[in-house]
Amino acid sequence: LLPPPPPPPDPDAALGLRRDLRFLKTYTIDAPGASEIDDALSLQILPPPTPGGPIRHRVWVHIADAEAHASPELREAAKERGTSVYLPTRSFPMFPARASARMSLRAARDAQALSLCAELAPDGSLLPGSVEVAPSTVRVAYRLTYDEVDEMLAEGVGYREEWQLGSLLALAKRRRRWRVEEGAMEGVVAAPIPVGSVAVRSDRLAEDGLAMRLSLETPRNSGRNESAAGPSFSFEPGSRSPSPGCAGGYAVSSSNLLVTEMMIMAGDAMARWSRSLSPPLPLPFRSQPPPSYNTSPARTSQHRTLRDLAAAGTGGGMCAAWAARRFFEPVVVGPSPLPHSGLGLAAGYVQWTSPIRRFSDLQVHRAVKRRLRSGRAKELRAAGLPVPPEVPEAELEGGGAPPVNFKDGEGRALKGRRVQRDAQRYWMLEYIRRLVFGAEGDRNRHFSAMVLGYIHSERLYIIYLKDLGLETGFRSDRHLDLGDSFRVRVRDVHPRRNYLALAFADN
């Protein structure tokens, strides 16, 4: 094996920008098989600003400093892909495996990061002036999975030995409550709709040498605020029993809520920090217009139906979740910090927390670090000191390099996401085909279904197959009401044609 290449020069360390944050207890929380570990969290307790006042909680979000390891050749290769692509059969990382391993925030070793810290006000908003951004060196204490964190919180370990996790969860709940009050989508979509995901692996004993596993996952950004400090979301096929105390009857994983809120906070804080600079740093702000409820009589009627569904909790709240989607406007990415209604953020949001997996995030890192380096170089020159030779002039603002283009790789990233979606749909249909028509299939197999909504008329319904976590169309001559449950059978399925035909189980 070839030895790893020597580390590249570190302009941030040479300029004295890289902060040593190894004193913080730092956690990563990811899926069990994640190989690109790009975000970590810490909590710092600060003394009260006045004697006898409340202690302060400073949240740190550390993101892998991929820019520090990305040579021009690696950046060009990453731009060609635009994003990492995760298929049921295999993954195609944006960076080569060895490069992403060097970038990742692996446990028990020093790692370079771009860190952001912020403090929350009692109502969950960001305290003005509390946001700081700096390149850093961190050392991850524990690499945890979502299930492990949920278990630690359920058993009390996350409130005793690892008290930082319990405190971060409390801050995340405060943050979500604030966003809901600001109009975030979680206030409308109280109950998540679990989504089925198929994974495929080699198995010489299985049909065609392939074995498939179906898992049901709850969208992370879902539910008003309630989470159970207990096991991750689970949904047994055919089960309709609610988890007590959870919005819509379904538990939202505490670890998912924790990570989701901290990452949304990081996007909000980065947007605010960039606008606090002089001059403001242009970044790709994500915004979303508010839902248009009353632009026509039909729209007004649909909004009234949505309110009725939400109030009645029809279909465990999932009917309201489906209906609400029809009002959401598309997200817009542009140079202006406009409101993001879906997240409840008044002045935009910047996506920057996955630079190993998204080229657009890597470009944000590059722009942020250029501004930080330029500011420090200006200070040195004003003091009559030289800029260290490790700092390329092109990496300073006005140094001759073209501005960071945030649209680089955008088209390929869109294609990559489309490939992911299409591949998941294909393998879901193949999973169904094998269940019903495969060598060991059961042609009499029935699936539990529920009506989520209808399109154009009350004869073309959108139903949810609970056993599979799949939304699909269903044409019926029988009248069905929203939230109705029944059982269906598969009449025909052709994965390559994206075709699934269902019928009532009693037909």
Coordinates of C-alpha atoms in Angstrom, one line a residue:
L1 CA 0.0 0.0 0.0
L2 CA 1.2 3.5 -0.8
P3 CA 1.7 5.7 2.3
P4 CA -0.8 8.6 2.6
P5 CA 0.2 11.8 1.0
P6 CA 1.7 14.4 3.4
P7 CA -0.8 16.9 4.7
P8 CA -1.1 20.1 2.6
P9 CA 0.0 23.5 4.1
D10 CA -2.5 24.9 6.5
P11 CA -3.0 28.6 5.7
D12 CA -5.5 29.0 8.5
A13 CA -3.0 27.8 11.1
A14 CA -0.3 30.0 9.6
L15 CA -2.6 33.0 10.0
G16 CA -3.4 32.1 13.6
L17 CA -7.1 31.5 12.6
R18 CA -7.4 27.8 13.5
R19 CA -8.7 27.5 17.1
D20 CA -7.8 24.6 19.3
L21 CA -11.2 23.2 20.5
R22 CA -9.9 19.8 21.6
F23 CA -10.9 20.8 25.2
L24 CA -14.6 20.4 24.2
K25 CA -16.3 17.0 24.5
T26 CA -17.4 16.4 21.0
Y27 CA -19.9 13.9 19.6
T28 CA -20.8 12.7 16.1
I29 CA -24.3 11.2 15.6
D30 CA -24.8 9.3 12.3
A31 CA -26.4 6.2 10.8
P32 CA -24.5 3.0 11.6
G33 CA -23.0 2.6 8.1
A34 CA -22.0 6.2 7.5
S35 CA -18.5 6.6 6.1
E36 CA -18.5 10.4 5.5
I37 CA -18.6 11.8 9.0
D38 CA -19.0 15.5 8.4
D39 CA -20.7 17.0 11.4
A40 CA -20.2 17.0 15.2
L41 CA -21.6 18.7 18.2
S42 CA -20.3 20.1 21.5
L43 CA -21.9 22.1 24.4
Q44 CA -19.9 24.6 26.4
I45 CA -21.1 25.9 29.7
L46 CA -20.2 29.6 30.4
P47 CA -20.5 31.6 33.6
P48 CA -23.5 33.9 33.9
P49 CA -23.0 37.5 32.5
T50 CA -23.9 38.9 36.0
P51 CA -23.5 37.3 39.4
G52 CA -26.5 35.2 40.3
G53 CA -27.7 35.1 36.7
P54 CA -28.5 32.0 34.6
I55 CA -25.6 30.0 33.2
R56 CA -25.0 30.2 29.5
H57 CA -25.1 27.3 27.0
R58 CA -22.9 27.8 24.0
V59 CA -23.6 25.3 21.2
W60 CA -20.8 24.3 18.9
V61 CA -21.4 22.8 15.5
H62 CA -18.2 21.4 13.9
I63 CA -18.2 20.6 10.2
A64 CA -15.4 18.7 8.5
D65 CA -12.9 21.1 7.0
A66 CA -13.0 19.4 3.6
E67 CA -11.6 22.6 2.0
A68 CA -8.4 22.2 3.9
H69 CA -7.8 18.8 2.2
A70 CA -9.3 19.6 -1.2
S71 CA -6.5 20.2 -3.7
P72 CA -7.5 21.8 -7.0
E73 CA -7.6 18.4 -8.6
L74 CA -9.8 17.0 -5.9
R75 CA -12.1 20.0 -6.1
E76 CA -12.4 19.5 -9.9
A77 CA -13.3 15.9 -9.4
A78 CA -15.9 16.7 -6.8
K79 CA -17.4 19.4 -9.1
E80 CA -17.8 16.7 -11.8
R81 CA -20.0 14.7 -9.4
G82 CA -21.7 17.6 -7.6
T83 CA -22.9 15.3 -4.8
S84 CA -22.4 11.9 -3.3
V85 CA -25.0 9.4 -4.7
Y86 CA -26.4 6.7 -2.4
L87 CA -28.1 3.9 -4.3
P88 CA -29.7 0.7 -2.7
T89 CA -26.9 -1.4 -4.3
R90 CA -23.9 0.9 -3.7
S91 CA -22.7 4.4 -3.0
F92 CA -20.7 6.8 -5.2
P93 CA -18.9 9.3 -3.0
M94 CA -18.2 12.8 -4.2
F95 CA -14.6 12.5 -3.1
P96 CA -12.4 9.4 -3.4
A97 CA -12.7 7.1 -0.3
R98 CA -9.2 7.9 1.0
A99 CA -9.7 11.6 0.7
S100 CA -13.1 11.6 2.4
A101 CA -11.6 9.4 5.2
R102 CA -8.9 12.1 5.8
M103 CA -11.6 14.8 5.8
S104 CA -14.0 13.0 8.1
L105 CA -14.4 13.8 11.8
R106 CA -13.4 10.3 13.0
A107 CA -13.3 9.5 16.7
A108 CA -10.1 9.6 18.9
R109 CA -8.0 11.6 16.5
D110 CA -7.3 15.3 15.9
A111 CA -9.4 16.6 12.9
Q112 CA -9.7 19.9 11.1
A113 CA -13.1 21.5 11.1
L114 CA -14.9 24.7 10.4
S115 CA -16.7 25.4 13.7
L116 CA -19.6 27.7 14.5
C117 CA -20.9 28.6 17.9
A118 CA -24.0 30.3 19.0
E119 CA -26.2 30.9 22.1
L120 CA -29.9 30.5 22.3
A121 CA -32.2 33.0 24.0
P122 CA -34.9 31.7 26.4
D123 CA -37.4 31.7 23.5
G124 CA -35.2 29.6 21.2
S125 CA -34.0 32.4 18.9
L126 CA -30.3 33.1 18.4
L127 CA -28.8 35.6 20.8
P128 CA -27.7 38.6 18.7
G129 CA -23.9 38.9 18.5
S130 CA -23.3 35.3 19.8
V131 CA -22.4 33.7 16.5
E132 CA -18.7 33.0 15.9
V133 CA -17.1 31.1 13.0
A134 CA -13.6 29.8 12.9
P135 CA -11.4 27.0 11.4
S136 CA -10.6 24.7 14.3
T137 CA -9.0 21.5 15.5
V138 CA -11.3 19.1 17.3
R139 CA -11.1 15.7 18.8
V140 CA -14.3 13.6 18.7
A141 CA -14.8 11.7 21.9
Y142 CA -17.6 9.4 20.8
R143 CA -18.9 8.3 17.4
L144 CA -22.6 7.5 18.1
T145 CA -25.5 6.2 16.1
Y146 CA -29.0 7.7 16.3
D147 CA -30.2 4.5 18.0
E148 CA -27.4 4.6 20.6
V149 CA -28.2 8.2 21.5
D150 CA -31.9 7.4 21.8
E151 CA -31.0 4.5 24.1
M152 CA -28.7 6.7 26.2
L153 CA -31.5 9.3 26.6
A154 CA -34.1 6.6 27.4
E155 CA -31.9 5.0 30.1
G156 CA -30.8 8.3 31.6
V157 CA -27.1 8.0 30.6
G158 CA -27.7 11.1 28.4
Y159 CA -28.6 13.1 31.4
R160 CA -25.9 11.9 33.8
E161 CA -22.6 10.7 32.5
E162 CA -23.2 12.2 29.0
W163 CA -25.3 15.1 30.3
Q164 CA -24.3 17.2 27.2
L165 CA -26.6 15.1 25.1
G166 CA -29.6 15.7 27.3
S167 CA -28.8 19.4 27.4
L168 CA -28.5 19.6 23.6
L169 CA -31.9 17.8 23.3
A170 CA -33.5 20.4 25.6
L171 CA -32.0 23.2 23.5
A172 CA -33.2 21.5 20.3
K173 CA -36.8 21.2 21.7
R174 CA -36.6 24.9 22.6
R175 CA -35.4 25.7 19.2
R176 CA -38.1 23.7 17.4
R177 CA -40.8 25.3 19.6
W178 CA -39.5 28.7 18.5
R179 CA -39.5 27.8 14.8
V180 CA -43.0 26.5 15.0
E181 CA -44.1 29.8 16.6
E182 CA -42.4 31.5 13.6
G183 CA -44.5 29.5 11.2
A184 CA -42.3 26.5 10.4
M185 CA -43.8 23.6 8.5
E186 CA -43.7 21.4 11.6
G187 CA -46.6 23.5 13.0
V188 CA -48.7 22.4 10.0
V189 CA -47.3 18.9 9.4
A190 CA -47.6 17.6 12.9
A191 CA -47.3 13.9 12.0
P192 CA -44.6 12.5 9.8
I193 CA -45.2 10.0 7.0
P194 CA -42.7 7.2 7.3
V195 CA -40.8 6.4 4.1
G196 CA -39.7 3.0 3.0
S197 CA -36.1 2.5 2.0
V198 CA -34.7 -0.7 0.3
A199 CA -31.1 -1.8 0.7
V200 CA -29.6 -4.5 -1.5
R201 CA -26.6 -6.7 -0.8
S202 CA -25.0 -9.8 -2.3
D203 CA -26.2 -13.1 -1.0
R204 CA -25.4 -16.3 -3.0
L205 CA -28.4 -18.1 -1.4
A206 CA -30.9 -15.5 -2.4
E207 CA -32.8 -15.1 -5.7
D208 CA -30.4 -13.8 -8.4
G209 CA -27.7 -13.6 -5.7
L210 CA -29.3 -10.5 -4.1
A211 CA -30.9 -10.1 -0.7
M212 CA -33.1 -7.1 0.1
R213 CA -33.9 -5.4 3.4
L214 CA -36.7 -2.8 3.9
S215 CA -36.5 -0.2 6.6
L216 CA -39.1 2.5 7.5
E217 CA -37.7 5.9 8.3
T218 CA -39.3 9.0 9.6
P219 CA -38.3 12.2 7.9
R220 CA -36.0 14.0 10.3
N221 CA -37.5 17.4 10.0
S222 CA -41.0 16.4 11.1
G223 CA -43.4 16.9 14.0
R224 CA -44.2 20.0 16.1
N225 CA -41.8 19.4 18.9
E226 CA -42.6 16.2 20.7
S227 CA -40.1 13.4 20.9
A228 CA -39.8 10.4 23.1
A229 CA -36.6 10.0 24.9
G230 CA -36.6 6.3 23.9
P231 CA -36.2 4.0 20.9
S232 CA -36.1 5.4 17.4
F233 CA -39.3 5.5 15.4
S234 CA -40.6 2.1 14.5
F235 CA -43.7 1.1 12.6
E236 CA -44.8 -2.6 12.7
P237 CA -46.7 -3.6 9.5
G238 CA -50.4 -3.3 10.2
S239 CA -49.9 -1.6 13.6
R240 CA -52.1 1.4 14.3
S241 CA -51.3 1.8 18.0
P242 CA -50.0 5.3 18.8
S243 CA -47.0 6.1 20.9
P244 CA -48.3 8.1 23.9
G245 CA -47.5 11.8 24.0
C246 CA -46.2 12.1 20.5
A247 CA -47.7 14.4 17.9
G248 CA -49.9 12.5 15.5
G249 CA -49.5 9.3 17.5
Y250 CA -46.0 8.6 16.2
A251 CA -42.7 9.1 18.1
V252 CA -40.1 11.3 16.6
S253 CA -36.6 10.0 17.5
S254 CA -35.0 12.3 20.1
S255 CA -31.6 12.0 18.4
N256 CA -33.1 12.9 15.0
L257 CA -34.7 16.0 16.5
L258 CA -31.5 17.0 18.2
V259 CA -29.3 16.7 15.1
T260 CA -31.9 18.3 12.8
E261 CA -32.4 21.3 15.0
M262 CA -28.7 21.9 15.5
M263 CA -28.1 21.7 11.7
I264 CA -30.9 24.1 11.0
M265 CA -29.6 26.4 13.7
A266 CA -26.2 26.2 12.0
G267 CA -27.7 27.3 8.7
D268 CA -29.6 30.1 10.3
A269 CA -26.5 31.3 12.2
M270 CA -24.2 31.2 9.2
A271 CA -26.7 33.3 7.3
R272 CA -26.8 35.9 10.1
W273 CA -23.0 35.8 10.6
S274 CA -22.4 36.5 6.9
R275 CA -24.7 39.5 7.0
S276 CA -23.0 40.9 10.1
L277 CA -19.7 41.3 8.2
S278 CA -18.6 44.5 6.5
P279 CA -19.2 44.3 3.7
P280 CA -21.7 41.4 4.0
L281 CA -20.4 38.1 2.6
P282 CA -22.5 36.9 -0.4
L283 CA -23.6 33.3 0.1
P284 CA -26.2 31.1 -1.6
F285 CA -29.2 31.9 0.7
R286 CA -32.1 29.4 0.6
S287 CA -35.5 30.8 0.9
Q288 CA -39.1 29.7 0.5
P289 CA -42.2 31.8 0.0
P290 CA -45.1 31.3 2.4
P291 CA -47.9 28.9 1.3
S292 CA -50.5 30.5 -0.9
Y293 CA -53.8 29.4 0.8
N294 CA -56.4 31.8 -0.6
T295 CA -55.4 32.7 -4.2
S296 CA -58.5 31.1 -5.6
P297 CA -61.9 29.6 -4.4
A298 CA -60.5 26.1 -5.0
R299 CA -57.4 26.9 -3.0
T300 CA -59.5 28.3 -0.2
S301 CA -61.6 25.1 -0.2
Q302 CA -58.4 23.0 -0.1
H303 CA -57.1 25.0 2.8
R304 CA -60.4 24.5 4.7
T305 CA -60.0 20.7 4.1
L306 CA -56.5 20.8 5.4
R307 CA -57.6 22.6 8.6
D308 CA -60.3 20.0 9.1
L309 CA -58.0 17.1 8.6
A310 CA -55.4 18.5 11.0
A311 CA -58.1 19.2 13.7
A312 CA -59.5 15.7 13.4
G313 CA -56.2 13.9 13.2
T314 CA -57.5 11.9 10.2
G315 CA -55.3 9.0 9.4
G316 CA -53.1 9.6 12.4
G317 CA -52.4 13.0 11.1
M318 CA -50.8 11.8 7.9
C319 CA -53.7 12.9 5.7
A320 CA -53.0 16.5 6.8
A321 CA -49.3 16.0 6.2
W322 CA -50.1 14.9 2.6
A323 CA -52.6 17.7 2.0
A324 CA -50.1 20.3 3.4
R325 CA -47.5 19.5 0.8
R326 CA -49.7 20.8 -2.0
F327 CA -49.4 24.3 -0.6
F328 CA -45.6 24.4 -0.1
E329 CA -43.7 26.6 -2.6
P330 CA -40.4 25.5 -4.0
V331 CA -37.2 26.5 -2.3
V332 CA -35.3 29.2 -4.1
V333 CA -31.5 29.7 -3.9
G334 CA -30.2 33.2 -4.5
P335 CA -28.0 36.1 -3.3
S336 CA -30.7 37.7 -1.1
P337 CA -31.5 36.6 2.5
L338 CA -35.2 36.2 2.0
P339 CA -37.5 34.5 4.5
H340 CA -37.7 30.7 4.5
S341 CA -41.3 29.9 5.5
G342 CA -40.8 26.2 5.7
L343 CA -38.1 26.5 8.4
G344 CA -39.7 29.5 10.1
L345 CA -36.5 31.7 9.5
A346 CA -37.1 35.3 8.7
A347 CA -33.8 36.1 6.9
G348 CA -32.7 33.0 4.9
Y349 CA -30.7 29.9 5.5
V350 CA -27.3 28.7 4.2
Q351 CA -26.6 25.1 3.6
W352 CA -23.0 24.3 4.6
T353 CA -23.0 21.3 6.8
S354 CA -22.1 18.5 4.3
P355 CA -19.0 19.6 2.4
I356 CA -17.8 16.0 1.9
R357 CA -21.1 15.1 0.2
R358 CA -22.3 18.3 -1.5
F359 CA -20.1 20.5 -3.7
S360 CA -22.3 23.5 -3.0
D361 CA -21.5 23.2 0.7
L362 CA -17.8 22.9 -0.1
Q363 CA -18.1 26.2 -2.0
V364 CA -19.6 27.9 1.0
H365 CA -16.7 26.8 3.1
R366 CA -14.3 28.2 0.5
A367 CA -16.0 31.6 0.5
V368 CA -16.2 31.8 4.3
K369 CA -12.5 30.9 4.7
R370 CA -11.5 33.4 2.0
R371 CA -13.2 36.1 4.0
L372 CA -11.6 35.0 7.3
R373 CA -8.2 34.8 5.7
S374 CA -8.5 38.1 4.0
G375 CA -9.5 39.8 7.2
R376 CA -6.5 38.4 9.0
A377 CA -4.1 39.3 6.2
K378 CA -5.5 42.9 6.2
E379 CA -4.8 43.1 10.0
L380 CA -1.2 41.8 9.5
R381 CA -0.5 44.3 6.7
A382 CA -2.0 47.1 8.8
A383 CA 0.5 46.2 11.5
G384 CA 3.4 46.1 9.1
L385 CA 3.7 42.4 9.3
P386 CA 4.1 40.0 6.3
V387 CA 1.4 37.5 5.3
P388 CA 2.8 34.0 5.8
P389 CA 4.0 32.3 2.6
E390 CA 1.6 29.3 3.3
V391 CA -1.3 31.6 2.3
P392 CA -1.8 31.8 -1.5
E393 CA -2.6 35.2 -2.7
A394 CA -5.4 33.7 -4.8
E395 CA -7.2 32.5 -1.7
L396 CA -7.6 36.1 -0.5
E397 CA -10.4 38.3 -1.7
G398 CA -9.2 40.5 -4.5
G399 CA -6.2 38.2 -5.0
G400 CA -6.9 37.6 -8.7
A401 CA -8.9 34.4 -8.4
P402 CA -12.4 34.4 -9.8
P403 CA -15.2 34.7 -7.2
V404 CA -16.6 31.5 -5.8
N405 CA -19.3 30.2 -8.1
F406 CA -22.0 28.6 -6.0
K407 CA -23.7 27.2 -9.1
D408 CA -20.7 25.0 -10.0
G409 CA -21.8 21.3 -10.0
E410 CA -25.4 22.3 -9.5
G411 CA -26.7 20.4 -12.6
R412 CA -24.8 17.2 -11.8
A413 CA -26.1 17.4 -8.2
L414 CA -29.7 17.6 -9.5
K415 CA -29.1 14.6 -11.8
G416 CA -27.5 12.6 -8.9
R417 CA -30.6 13.2 -6.7
R418 CA -32.8 12.1 -9.5
V419 CA -30.8 8.9 -10.0
Q420 CA -31.2 8.2 -6.2
R421 CA -34.9 8.7 -6.4
D422 CA -35.4 6.6 -9.5
A423 CA -33.1 3.8 -8.2
Q424 CA -35.0 3.7 -4.9
R425 CA -38.3 3.4 -6.7
Y426 CA -37.0 0.6 -9.0
W427 CA -35.8 -1.5 -6.1
M428 CA -38.9 -0.9 -4.0
L429 CA -41.0 -2.3 -6.9
E430 CA -38.5 -5.2 -7.3
Y431 CA -38.8 -5.8 -3.6
I432 CA -42.6 -6.0 -4.0
R433 CA -42.3 -8.3 -7.1
R434 CA -40.2 -10.8 -5.2
L435 CA -42.6 -10.7 -2.2
V436 CA -45.5 -11.6 -4.4
F437 CA -44.3 -13.2 -7.6
G438 CA -40.7 -14.3 -6.8
A439 CA -39.6 -18.0 -6.4
E440 CA -40.6 -17.9 -2.8
G441 CA -43.3 -15.2 -3.1
D442 CA -46.9 -15.3 -2.0
R443 CA -49.4 -14.4 -4.6
N444 CA -52.1 -14.1 -1.9
R445 CA -50.1 -11.6 0.1
H446 CA -52.1 -8.6 1.2
F447 CA -50.9 -5.1 2.2
S448 CA -52.5 -2.7 4.6
A449 CA -53.4 0.6 2.9
M450 CA -54.8 4.0 3.9
V451 CA -56.2 6.8 1.8
L452 CA -54.0 9.9 2.1
G453 CA -55.7 12.1 -0.6
Y454 CA -57.1 12.2 -4.1
I455 CA -56.2 13.9 -7.4
H456 CA -58.6 15.5 -9.8
S457 CA -61.5 13.3 -8.8
E458 CA -62.5 11.0 -6.0
R459 CA -61.7 8.0 -8.2
L460 CA -57.9 8.4 -8.4
Y461 CA -56.7 8.2 -4.8
I462 CA -53.2 8.5 -3.3
I463 CA -52.9 5.6 -0.8
Y464 CA -50.2 4.8 1.7
L465 CA -49.0 1.2 2.0
K466 CA -48.2 1.0 5.6
D467 CA -46.2 -2.2 5.4
L468 CA -43.9 -0.7 2.8
G469 CA -43.8 3.0 3.6
L470 CA -44.9 3.7 0.0
E471 CA -47.2 6.3 -1.4
T472 CA -48.8 5.3 -4.7
G473 CA -51.8 5.9 -6.9
F474 CA -54.9 3.7 -6.7
R475 CA -57.9 3.9 -9.0
S476 CA -61.2 2.7 -7.4
D477 CA -64.8 2.6 -8.4
R478 CA -65.7 2.4 -4.7
H479 CA -66.0 5.7 -2.9
L480 CA -63.3 6.1 -0.3
D481 CA -62.9 8.7 2.4
L482 CA -59.7 10.3 3.5
G483 CA -58.2 8.1 6.3
D484 CA -60.0 5.0 5.3
S485 CA -58.0 1.8 5.8
F486 CA -58.4 -1.4 3.8
R487 CA -56.2 -4.2 2.4
V488 CA -54.9 -4.5 -1.2
R489 CA -53.2 -7.1 -3.3
V490 CA -50.8 -6.7 -6.2
R491 CA -52.3 -7.4 -9.6
D492 CA -49.1 -6.7 -11.5
V493 CA -45.7 -5.0 -11.1
H494 CA -43.0 -4.2 -13.6
P495 CA -40.0 -2.4 -11.9
R496 CA -38.3 -1.5 -15.2
R497 CA -41.6 0.1 -16.5
N498 CA -42.2 1.8 -13.1
Y499 CA -45.6 0.1 -13.0
L500 CA -47.5 -1.1 -10.0
A501 CA -51.2 -2.2 -10.3
L502 CA -53.2 -2.8 -7.1
A503 CA -56.7 -4.1 -6.4
F504 CA -58.8 -4.5 -3.3
A505 CA -57.9 -7.7 -1.5
D506 CA -61.4 -9.0 -1.6
N507 CA -61.7 -8.7 -5.4

